[in-house]
Amino acid sequence: MGSSFLLFPAIFTYLLFFRISMCFYSTIAQQTGTTRHYHFEIQLHNVTRLCHSKRMLTVNGKFPGPRIIAREGDRVVIKVVNHVSNNVSVHWHGIRQLLSGWADGPAYVTQCPIQSGQSYVYNFTIVGQRGTLFWHAHISWLRATLYGPFIILPKKNTSYPFAKPFKEVPMIFGEWWNADTEAVINQALQTGAAPNISDAYIINGFPGPLYNCSANQTFKLKVKPGKTYLLRIINAALNDDLFFRIANHTFTVVEADAVYVKPFETDLLLITPGQTTNVLLKTKPNPFNTTFLMAARPYFTGQGTIDNSTASNSLPFRQSTELLFAANFSNKFRSLATAQFPANVPQSIDKHFFFTVGLGSSPCLKNQTCQGPDGTKFAASVNNVSFTLPTTSLLQAHFFGQSNGVYTTDFPSFPITPFNYTGTPPKNTTVANGTKDTSILGAESHPLHLHGYNFFIVGQGFGNFDPQKDPPNYNLVDPVERNTIGVPSGGWVAIRFRADNPGVWFMHCHFEVHLSWGLKMAWVVLDGNLPNQQLPPPPSDLPKC
């Protein structure tokens, strides 16, 4: 006998200051661990939600996809076989990929996609990481259905820096569309308008009882009284930040993006797409046969339309309250910063960059009618430049010295057109295009994800960044270390990282719609002088474009 939790989801999010450290490449420690093999078959499978059945892309016929479990130091080998007509690539979100950039996964950045009937073996070692991450498709909007948990356990005979939980439970948030998501984004890109919203939010693949035809499609967590559970929470939703809470319970946050943090308590979580958060949940000591509601709802700071269909009255917020909570919640995260798990924050800086991110517009093609702002098309940019995907892999072009016609290296380190970044937007919101936010239509937050690296969030705030007043307040002792950060709406964050991983690394907004509109860029990190500071050649089965 025990209690149970009913979980049903009921989520949204402009400007950014990045300060990074470019230092010498560090030597990668030799790892000894087990080699773990996985086989991913990309195939069509019939799935029914909301009384609507559709044939959609899955891995091994599962939705969400299969769970990957490994230990720190393990080598992971995943063979992905593509049985569908779509081109496919898979990203192992948050894995550092030290000297294994060919396995990172974003299409046309580190690899050409896997074509129909073809396969590719992703081969990498997990170095210095433990906790919860996830994997997902990284081409177009295929990650709407192709995603799953990636759990990294500590090395054998190594314990957590907190009491061992009674049970561990992965909980992965997502979105469900009755329509084909490829048709949704293709229509939006053609018309220039915002894409249609999802029909439901799902947790572990299920919508919950507030949705039509979903009373029997609810994720239920049966628990025992007085026990501690480790919830491995992942936001794999395409376009929404999420609040999450469990009625009459509090969480103890112990990890973020597979990095241990100083524990803190909260009764409400905020998690952006691309982020993961591990929390300890201690159940009530004696509520036999009691059910507690688990609910999620959108955090929306922009001006577009969102699916708010399952917002619960138990989570009432005004936008100003949301913004304040989001800022306060983000500031609670601190690295554990112990001898065993140090916070190696770069104390000196070699290169400074100032990036602005946001939404703008691009002109409508001649003789075409567009449905974006004032007859234009929606676009998004970093420092006024909206990224255009090439037709070959950036990493291949870089590695083989064939970048001419593929990419240029003149991406601006500062905004091309300065203005009051967090104030009244400019009248001209047109962005430039290139393979490399200052033009904005309104303020919202952006979950920025950097591939190949973790970074330290040394400062953040609202309004414009002040280069004289803000740096003295940086936390250089125990800032949180993450791979994805929600840049505050109308605000900034300052990050630092050490460029110790050669290759070409994607950085982008993890809202899929903003990624489709061009809010993305790539870092080229050169080889070091020593053999263990150089990216090896690509594997023989690397897909061809």
Coordinates of C-alpha atoms in Angstrom, one line a residue:
M1 CA 0.0 0.0 0.0
G2 CA 1.2 3.5 -0.6
S3 CA 0.5 6.8 -2.2
S4 CA 0.7 7.9 -5.8
F5 CA 1.3 10.9 -7.9
L6 CA -0.7 11.7 -11.0
L7 CA 1.3 13.8 -13.4
F8 CA -0.2 15.8 -16.2
P9 CA 1.6 18.7 -17.8
A10 CA 0.0 22.0 -18.6
I11 CA 4.7 26.5 -21.1
F12 CA 7.6 30.0 -23.1
T13 CA 10.3 32.4 -23.3
Y14 CA 16.0 37.9 -25.5
L15 CA 19.3 39.3 -24.8
L16 CA 22.6 37.9 -23.8
F17 CA 26.2 38.8 -22.8
F18 CA 28.7 36.0 -23.1
R19 CA 32.2 36.3 -21.7
I20 CA 34.4 33.3 -22.3
S21 CA 37.9 32.1 -21.5
M22 CA 40.1 30.8 -24.3
C23 CA 43.0 28.9 -22.7
F24 CA 45.4 26.1 -23.6
Y25 CA 44.0 22.7 -24.2
S26 CA 44.0 20.4 -21.2
T27 CA 45.2 16.9 -21.3
I28 CA 42.4 14.4 -21.2
A29 CA 42.8 11.9 -18.5
Q30 CA 42.8 8.2 -19.5
Q31 CA 39.5 6.6 -18.6
T32 CA 39.0 3.0 -17.7
G33 CA 35.4 1.7 -17.9
T34 CA 33.0 -0.7 -19.7
T35 CA 32.1 -0.5 -23.3
R36 CA 28.3 -0.3 -23.6
H37 CA 26.6 -1.1 -26.9
Y38 CA 23.2 0.2 -28.0
H39 CA 21.3 -0.3 -31.3
F40 CA 18.9 2.4 -32.5
E41 CA 16.5 1.5 -35.3
I42 CA 14.8 4.6 -36.7
Q43 CA 11.4 3.4 -37.9
L44 CA 7.8 4.4 -38.3
H45 CA 5.4 3.3 -35.6
N46 CA 1.7 3.9 -34.9
V47 CA 1.2 5.9 -31.7
T48 CA -2.2 7.1 -30.3
R49 CA -2.7 10.1 -28.1
L50 CA -5.7 12.4 -27.6
C51 CA -7.8 9.8 -29.5
H52 CA -5.6 10.6 -32.5
S53 CA -3.4 7.9 -34.1
K54 CA -0.5 8.8 -36.3
R55 CA 2.4 7.0 -37.9
M56 CA 5.5 8.7 -36.6
L57 CA 9.3 8.4 -36.3
T58 CA 10.5 6.3 -33.3
V59 CA 13.6 4.6 -32.0
N60 CA 13.0 0.8 -31.7
G61 CA 9.2 1.5 -31.9
K62 CA 9.3 3.3 -28.5
F63 CA 7.9 6.7 -27.6
P64 CA 9.8 8.2 -25.8
G65 CA 12.8 6.4 -27.0
P66 CA 15.0 3.9 -25.1
R67 CA 17.0 4.8 -22.0
I68 CA 20.8 4.8 -22.2
I69 CA 22.5 4.0 -19.0
A70 CA 26.3 4.2 -18.5
R71 CA 28.9 5.0 -15.9
E72 CA 31.4 7.8 -15.8
G73 CA 34.4 6.6 -17.7
D74 CA 32.5 4.2 -19.9
R75 CA 32.8 4.0 -23.7
V76 CA 29.4 4.2 -25.4
V77 CA 28.8 2.8 -28.9
I78 CA 25.4 3.4 -30.5
K79 CA 24.7 2.1 -34.0
V80 CA 21.9 4.2 -35.6
V81 CA 20.1 2.6 -38.6
N82 CA 17.8 4.7 -40.6
H83 CA 14.7 2.8 -42.0
V84 CA 12.7 5.9 -42.8
S85 CA 12.6 8.3 -45.8
N86 CA 13.7 11.3 -43.6
N87 CA 17.4 12.2 -43.1
V88 CA 18.3 11.7 -39.5
S89 CA 21.0 12.6 -37.0
V90 CA 21.2 12.1 -33.2
H91 CA 22.7 14.4 -30.6
W92 CA 23.9 13.2 -27.2
H93 CA 22.8 16.4 -25.4
G94 CA 25.3 17.6 -22.8
I95 CA 28.0 14.9 -23.4
R96 CA 31.3 16.8 -23.6
Q97 CA 32.6 14.7 -26.6
L98 CA 36.2 15.3 -25.7
L99 CA 38.1 14.6 -29.0
S100 CA 35.0 12.9 -30.4
G101 CA 33.3 15.7 -32.2
W102 CA 32.4 13.4 -35.0
A103 CA 29.9 11.8 -32.6
D104 CA 28.2 15.0 -31.5
G105 CA 25.3 14.7 -34.0
P106 CA 23.9 18.1 -35.2
A107 CA 23.2 17.8 -38.9
Y108 CA 25.4 19.8 -41.3
V109 CA 27.5 21.0 -38.3
T110 CA 29.4 17.9 -37.2
Q111 CA 28.1 15.4 -39.6
C112 CA 26.0 15.0 -42.7
P113 CA 22.7 13.3 -41.8
I114 CA 22.2 9.6 -42.0
Q115 CA 20.2 9.0 -45.2
S116 CA 17.5 6.5 -45.7
G117 CA 18.8 2.9 -45.7
Q118 CA 22.1 4.0 -44.2
S119 CA 23.7 3.7 -40.7
Y120 CA 26.3 5.4 -38.5
V121 CA 28.0 4.3 -35.3
Y122 CA 28.3 7.0 -32.6
N123 CA 31.4 6.2 -30.5
F124 CA 32.5 8.3 -27.5
T125 CA 33.8 8.1 -24.0
I126 CA 32.1 9.8 -21.0
V127 CA 34.8 11.8 -19.3
G128 CA 34.3 13.5 -16.0
Q129 CA 30.5 13.6 -16.1
R130 CA 27.8 12.0 -14.0
G131 CA 24.1 12.7 -13.7
T132 CA 21.1 13.1 -16.1
L133 CA 21.3 14.1 -19.7
F134 CA 19.3 13.1 -22.8
W135 CA 19.6 12.3 -26.4
H136 CA 17.5 13.6 -29.3
A137 CA 17.3 14.0 -33.1
H138 CA 19.1 17.1 -34.3
I139 CA 17.7 17.9 -37.7
S140 CA 14.6 19.9 -38.5
W141 CA 11.8 19.1 -35.9
L142 CA 12.4 15.3 -35.7
R143 CA 13.3 15.6 -32.0
A144 CA 9.5 16.0 -31.4
T145 CA 9.4 12.2 -31.3
L146 CA 13.0 11.0 -31.3
Y147 CA 14.3 11.5 -27.8
G148 CA 15.1 9.6 -24.6
P149 CA 17.0 9.8 -21.3
F150 CA 20.8 9.4 -21.0
I151 CA 21.7 8.4 -17.4
I152 CA 25.3 8.5 -16.3
L153 CA 25.9 6.7 -13.0
P154 CA 29.0 7.4 -10.8
K155 CA 32.0 5.1 -11.3
K156 CA 31.7 1.8 -9.5
N157 CA 32.3 2.0 -5.7
T158 CA 31.6 5.8 -5.9
S159 CA 28.6 7.2 -4.1
Y160 CA 26.5 10.2 -4.7
P161 CA 27.3 13.4 -2.6
F162 CA 23.9 12.9 -1.0
A163 CA 22.0 10.1 0.7
K164 CA 21.3 7.2 -1.6
P165 CA 17.6 7.4 -2.7
F166 CA 15.2 4.6 -2.3
K167 CA 14.4 4.6 -6.1
E168 CA 15.4 6.6 -9.2
V169 CA 12.7 7.8 -11.7
P170 CA 13.4 9.5 -15.0
M171 CA 10.7 12.0 -16.0
I172 CA 11.0 13.5 -19.4
F173 CA 8.8 16.4 -20.5
G174 CA 7.7 16.7 -24.2
E175 CA 5.0 17.9 -26.5
W176 CA 2.5 16.1 -28.7
W177 CA 1.2 17.3 -32.1
N178 CA -1.7 15.5 -33.8
A179 CA -0.2 16.8 -37.0
D180 CA 3.1 15.8 -38.6
T181 CA 5.6 18.2 -37.1
E182 CA 7.6 18.3 -40.3
A183 CA 4.6 19.6 -42.1
V184 CA 4.1 22.2 -39.3
I185 CA 7.5 23.7 -39.5
N186 CA 7.7 23.5 -43.3
Q187 CA 4.5 25.4 -43.6
A188 CA 5.7 28.1 -41.2
L189 CA 9.0 28.5 -43.0
Q190 CA 7.2 28.8 -46.3
T191 CA 4.7 31.4 -45.1
G192 CA 7.0 33.3 -42.8
A193 CA 4.5 33.0 -39.9
A194 CA 4.9 31.4 -36.5
P195 CA 4.2 27.6 -36.5
N196 CA 1.1 26.0 -35.1
I197 CA 1.4 25.1 -31.4
S198 CA 1.4 21.6 -29.9
D199 CA -1.9 19.9 -28.9
A200 CA -0.6 18.7 -25.5
Y201 CA 2.3 18.5 -23.1
I202 CA 3.4 15.0 -22.2
I203 CA 5.5 13.5 -19.4
N204 CA 7.1 10.1 -20.2
G205 CA 5.0 10.1 -23.3
F206 CA 1.5 10.6 -21.7
P207 CA -0.7 13.7 -21.7
G208 CA -2.7 13.2 -18.5
P209 CA -6.4 13.3 -17.5
L210 CA -7.1 17.0 -18.2
Y211 CA -6.7 16.3 -21.9
N212 CA -9.4 14.7 -24.1
C213 CA -9.4 10.9 -24.2
S214 CA -6.4 10.8 -21.8
A215 CA -7.8 9.5 -18.5
N216 CA -6.0 6.2 -19.1
Q217 CA -2.9 7.9 -20.6
T218 CA -1.5 9.4 -17.4
F219 CA 2.0 8.9 -16.0
K220 CA 1.5 7.6 -12.4
L221 CA 4.3 7.3 -9.9
K222 CA 3.5 4.9 -7.2
V223 CA 5.5 5.6 -4.1
K224 CA 6.0 4.4 -0.5
P225 CA 5.5 6.7 2.5
G226 CA 8.5 8.2 4.1
K227 CA 10.9 7.2 1.3
T228 CA 13.3 9.4 -0.7
Y229 CA 13.1 9.3 -4.5
L230 CA 15.6 10.7 -7.0
L231 CA 13.6 12.3 -9.9
R232 CA 15.7 12.7 -13.0
I233 CA 13.8 15.5 -14.8
I234 CA 14.4 16.4 -18.4
N235 CA 12.8 19.1 -20.5
A236 CA 12.7 17.7 -24.1
A237 CA 9.8 20.0 -25.1
L238 CA 10.4 21.7 -28.4
N239 CA 9.4 25.3 -27.6
D240 CA 8.5 25.8 -24.0
D241 CA 10.0 26.4 -20.6
L242 CA 8.1 24.6 -17.9
F243 CA 7.1 25.1 -14.3
F244 CA 6.7 21.9 -12.3
R245 CA 5.4 21.0 -8.9
I246 CA 3.9 18.2 -6.8
A247 CA 1.1 19.1 -4.4
N248 CA 2.1 19.3 -0.7
H249 CA 5.7 18.3 -1.4
T250 CA 9.0 20.1 -1.7
F251 CA 12.1 19.1 -3.8
T252 CA 15.7 19.2 -2.9
V253 CA 17.7 20.1 -6.0
V254 CA 21.0 18.2 -6.1
E255 CA 22.1 18.3 -9.8
A256 CA 21.7 20.3 -13.0
D257 CA 22.9 19.3 -16.5
A258 CA 24.8 16.4 -15.0
V259 CA 26.8 18.5 -12.6
Y260 CA 26.2 18.3 -8.8
V261 CA 25.1 21.5 -7.1
K262 CA 24.8 22.7 -3.6
P263 CA 21.5 21.3 -2.4
F264 CA 18.6 23.7 -1.9
E265 CA 14.9 23.2 -1.3
T266 CA 12.0 24.5 -3.4
D267 CA 8.4 23.6 -4.0
L268 CA 8.5 24.8 -7.6
L269 CA 10.9 24.0 -10.4
L270 CA 11.6 25.9 -13.6
I271 CA 13.3 24.0 -16.4
T272 CA 14.0 25.2 -20.0
P273 CA 14.2 22.9 -23.0
G274 CA 17.6 21.3 -23.1
Q275 CA 18.0 21.4 -19.3
T276 CA 18.0 18.5 -16.8
T277 CA 17.5 18.7 -13.1
N278 CA 17.9 16.0 -10.5
V279 CA 15.8 16.4 -7.4
L280 CA 15.2 14.4 -4.2
L281 CA 11.6 14.0 -3.3
K282 CA 10.8 12.7 0.2
T283 CA 7.3 11.4 0.4
K284 CA 4.9 12.1 3.3
P285 CA 5.4 9.7 6.2
N286 CA 1.9 8.2 6.4
P287 CA -0.6 9.1 3.6
F288 CA -1.7 5.6 2.6
N289 CA -3.9 5.4 -0.5
T290 CA -3.5 9.2 -1.1
T291 CA -3.1 10.7 -4.5
F292 CA -1.1 13.9 -5.0
L293 CA -1.3 16.0 -8.2
M294 CA 1.8 16.6 -10.3
A295 CA 1.4 19.5 -12.6
A296 CA 3.4 21.5 -15.2
R297 CA 2.6 24.7 -17.0
P298 CA 4.3 27.0 -19.4
Y299 CA 6.5 29.9 -18.5
F300 CA 5.8 32.4 -21.2
T301 CA 7.6 35.8 -21.6
G302 CA 7.1 36.4 -25.3
Q303 CA 4.4 37.8 -27.5
G304 CA 3.5 34.7 -29.5
T305 CA 0.8 32.0 -29.0
I306 CA 1.4 29.1 -26.7
D307 CA -0.5 26.0 -25.7
N308 CA -1.9 26.9 -22.3
S309 CA -4.6 24.2 -22.4
T310 CA -3.4 22.3 -19.3
A311 CA -2.4 25.1 -17.0
S312 CA -3.6 24.3 -13.5
N313 CA -5.2 26.6 -11.1
S314 CA -2.7 25.4 -8.6
L315 CA 0.0 27.4 -10.4
P316 CA -1.4 30.9 -10.7
F317 CA 1.2 33.5 -11.9
R318 CA 1.3 37.0 -13.4
Q319 CA 4.1 37.6 -15.9
S320 CA 6.0 40.0 -13.5
T321 CA 5.8 37.3 -10.8
E322 CA 7.1 34.7 -13.3
L323 CA 10.0 36.8 -14.3
L324 CA 11.0 37.4 -10.6
F325 CA 10.6 33.8 -9.7
A326 CA 12.7 32.7 -12.8
A327 CA 15.5 35.1 -11.8
N328 CA 15.5 34.1 -8.1
F329 CA 15.3 30.4 -9.0
S330 CA 18.2 30.6 -11.4
N331 CA 20.4 32.4 -8.8
K332 CA 19.9 29.6 -6.3
F333 CA 22.1 27.2 -8.4
R334 CA 25.7 27.0 -7.2
S335 CA 28.4 24.4 -8.0
L336 CA 29.1 21.9 -5.2
A337 CA 32.7 23.2 -5.3
T338 CA 34.3 20.5 -3.1
A339 CA 37.7 18.9 -3.3
Q340 CA 36.1 15.9 -5.1
F341 CA 33.9 18.0 -7.3
P342 CA 35.7 21.4 -7.8
A343 CA 34.4 24.4 -9.7
N344 CA 37.4 25.1 -12.0
V345 CA 36.2 28.6 -13.0
P346 CA 38.6 30.3 -15.4
Q347 CA 40.0 33.3 -13.5
S348 CA 41.8 35.0 -16.4
I349 CA 40.3 35.8 -19.8
D350 CA 42.0 35.6 -23.2
K351 CA 39.0 36.5 -25.5
H352 CA 35.9 38.6 -24.8
F353 CA 32.7 38.3 -26.8
F354 CA 29.5 40.2 -26.6
F355 CA 26.5 38.5 -28.2
T356 CA 22.9 39.7 -28.5
V357 CA 20.2 37.2 -29.4
G358 CA 16.6 37.7 -30.4
L359 CA 13.9 37.7 -33.0
G360 CA 13.7 39.8 -36.1
S361 CA 12.5 39.5 -39.7
S362 CA 13.7 38.9 -43.2
P363 CA 12.2 40.2 -46.4
C364 CA 9.5 38.3 -48.2
L365 CA 10.6 36.9 -51.6
K366 CA 9.5 38.8 -54.6
N367 CA 5.9 38.0 -55.7
Q368 CA 5.3 36.1 -52.4
T369 CA 2.9 37.0 -49.6
C370 CA 4.3 36.4 -46.2
Q371 CA 2.5 36.2 -42.9
G372 CA 5.2 37.4 -40.5
P373 CA 5.5 41.0 -39.0
D374 CA 4.4 43.6 -41.5
G375 CA 4.4 41.1 -44.4
T376 CA 7.9 39.8 -43.7
K377 CA 9.2 36.4 -42.5
F378 CA 10.1 35.7 -38.9
A379 CA 13.9 35.4 -38.4
A380 CA 16.2 35.1 -35.5
S381 CA 19.8 36.1 -35.1
V382 CA 23.0 36.3 -33.1
N383 CA 24.6 39.8 -33.5
N384 CA 22.3 40.5 -36.3
V385 CA 23.3 37.4 -38.3
S386 CA 20.7 34.7 -39.0
F387 CA 22.5 31.4 -39.5
T388 CA 21.9 29.5 -42.8
L389 CA 22.7 25.8 -42.8
P390 CA 25.3 24.7 -45.4
T391 CA 24.8 21.6 -47.5
T392 CA 27.9 19.9 -46.1
S393 CA 29.2 19.4 -42.6
L394 CA 31.1 22.4 -41.1
L395 CA 33.4 20.0 -39.2
Q396 CA 34.3 18.1 -42.3
A397 CA 34.9 21.4 -44.2
H398 CA 37.1 22.6 -41.3
F399 CA 39.0 19.4 -40.8
F400 CA 39.9 18.9 -44.5
G401 CA 40.6 22.6 -45.1
Q402 CA 37.7 23.0 -47.5
S403 CA 35.8 25.9 -45.8
N404 CA 35.7 28.1 -48.9
G405 CA 32.1 28.5 -49.9
V406 CA 30.9 26.7 -46.8
Y407 CA 31.5 29.1 -44.0
T408 CA 33.5 32.3 -43.2
T409 CA 35.4 33.3 -40.1
D410 CA 34.3 36.9 -39.9
F411 CA 31.4 36.4 -37.4
P412 CA 31.2 39.7 -35.4
S413 CA 32.5 39.5 -31.8
F414 CA 30.1 42.5 -31.0
P415 CA 26.8 43.5 -32.4
I416 CA 26.9 45.0 -35.9
T417 CA 24.3 47.7 -35.1
P418 CA 24.3 48.8 -31.5
F419 CA 21.1 50.1 -29.8
N420 CA 19.3 49.9 -26.5
Y421 CA 19.2 46.1 -26.5
T422 CA 16.7 45.6 -23.7
G423 CA 14.6 48.8 -24.3
T424 CA 12.3 49.8 -27.1
P425 CA 13.1 47.7 -30.2
P426 CA 14.4 49.5 -33.4
K427 CA 12.1 50.2 -36.3
N428 CA 14.3 48.2 -38.7
T429 CA 14.2 44.5 -37.5
T430 CA 15.8 43.0 -40.7
V431 CA 18.6 40.6 -40.0
A432 CA 21.5 39.5 -42.2
N433 CA 21.9 35.9 -43.3
G434 CA 25.1 33.8 -43.2
T435 CA 26.7 30.6 -42.0
K436 CA 28.3 32.4 -39.2
D437 CA 19.9 40.2 -30.9
T438 CA 20.2 43.1 -31.9
S439 CA 17.2 43.0 -34.2
I440 CA 14.3 42.1 -31.9
L441 CA 10.5 42.2 -32.1
G442 CA 10.1 42.0 -28.4
A443 CA 11.7 40.5 -25.3
E444 CA 11.6 36.9 -24.2
S445 CA 14.0 34.5 -22.6
H446 CA 16.1 32.1 -24.7
P447 CA 17.5 28.7 -23.6
L448 CA 21.0 28.9 -25.1
H449 CA 22.8 25.5 -25.5
L450 CA 26.5 25.1 -26.2
H451 CA 27.7 21.8 -27.7
G452 CA 31.0 20.2 -26.6
Y453 CA 31.4 22.2 -23.5
N454 CA 30.0 23.0 -20.1
F455 CA 30.2 26.7 -19.1
F456 CA 30.2 28.6 -15.8
I457 CA 27.4 31.2 -15.3
V458 CA 29.3 33.9 -13.5
G459 CA 26.7 36.6 -13.7
Q460 CA 23.2 37.5 -14.9
G461 CA 20.7 40.3 -14.6
F462 CA 17.9 42.3 -16.2
G463 CA 18.4 45.4 -18.5
N464 CA 21.6 46.1 -20.4
F465 CA 24.9 44.6 -19.3
D466 CA 27.1 47.3 -17.8
P467 CA 30.8 46.5 -18.5
Q468 CA 32.0 48.7 -15.6
K469 CA 29.4 47.8 -12.9
D470 CA 28.5 44.2 -13.5
P471 CA 31.8 42.3 -13.7
P472 CA 32.9 43.2 -10.1
N473 CA 29.8 41.3 -8.9
Y474 CA 30.7 38.1 -10.8
N475 CA 30.7 34.8 -8.8
L476 CA 34.1 33.3 -9.5
V477 CA 34.0 30.9 -6.6
D478 CA 31.1 28.5 -7.0
P479 CA 29.0 29.5 -10.1
V480 CA 26.8 26.8 -11.5
E481 CA 28.2 24.8 -14.4
R482 CA 25.7 24.0 -17.2
N483 CA 25.4 23.2 -20.9
T484 CA 22.1 25.2 -21.3
I485 CA 21.1 28.5 -19.7
G486 CA 17.9 30.4 -19.9
V487 CA 18.9 34.0 -20.8
P488 CA 16.5 36.3 -18.9
S489 CA 13.8 38.1 -20.8
G490 CA 15.1 41.6 -21.4
G491 CA 18.3 40.7 -19.6
W492 CA 21.8 39.1 -19.9
V493 CA 24.0 36.3 -18.7
A494 CA 27.8 36.2 -18.5
I495 CA 29.5 32.8 -19.0
R496 CA 33.1 31.6 -19.0
F497 CA 34.5 28.4 -20.4
R498 CA 37.9 27.0 -21.3
A499 CA 38.4 26.1 -24.9
D500 CA 39.9 22.6 -24.4
N501 CA 38.0 20.6 -27.0
P502 CA 39.0 21.1 -30.6
G503 CA 36.4 20.8 -33.3
V504 CA 33.4 22.8 -34.6
W505 CA 30.7 23.3 -31.9
F506 CA 27.2 24.4 -32.3
M507 CA 25.6 27.1 -30.1
H508 CA 21.9 27.8 -30.5
C509 CA 18.6 28.5 -28.9
H510 CA 16.9 25.3 -27.7
F511 CA 13.5 26.5 -28.8
E512 CA 13.1 24.6 -32.0
V513 CA 11.2 27.4 -33.7
H514 CA 14.0 29.9 -33.0
L515 CA 16.6 27.4 -34.2
S516 CA 14.6 27.0 -37.4
W517 CA 14.6 30.8 -37.8
G518 CA 18.4 31.0 -37.5
L519 CA 19.2 31.7 -33.8
K520 CA 22.4 29.6 -34.0
M521 CA 26.1 29.9 -34.7
A522 CA 29.2 27.7 -34.5
W523 CA 32.5 27.9 -32.7
V524 CA 35.7 26.7 -34.5
V525 CA 38.2 25.5 -31.9
L526 CA 41.6 24.8 -33.3
D527 CA 43.9 21.9 -32.5
G528 CA 46.6 22.3 -29.8
N529 CA 50.2 21.4 -30.4
L530 CA 50.3 18.0 -28.6
P531 CA 48.9 14.8 -30.1
N532 CA 46.2 14.5 -27.3
Q533 CA 45.0 18.1 -28.2
Q534 CA 44.1 17.2 -31.8
L535 CA 40.9 16.0 -33.2
P536 CA 41.3 12.5 -34.8
P537 CA 40.2 11.9 -38.4
P538 CA 36.5 11.0 -39.0
P539 CA 35.4 7.4 -38.8
S540 CA 35.1 5.5 -42.0
D541 CA 31.3 5.3 -41.8
L542 CA 30.7 9.0 -41.4
P543 CA 27.6 9.9 -43.4
K544 CA 28.0 11.7 -46.8
C545 CA 25.9 14.5 -47.9

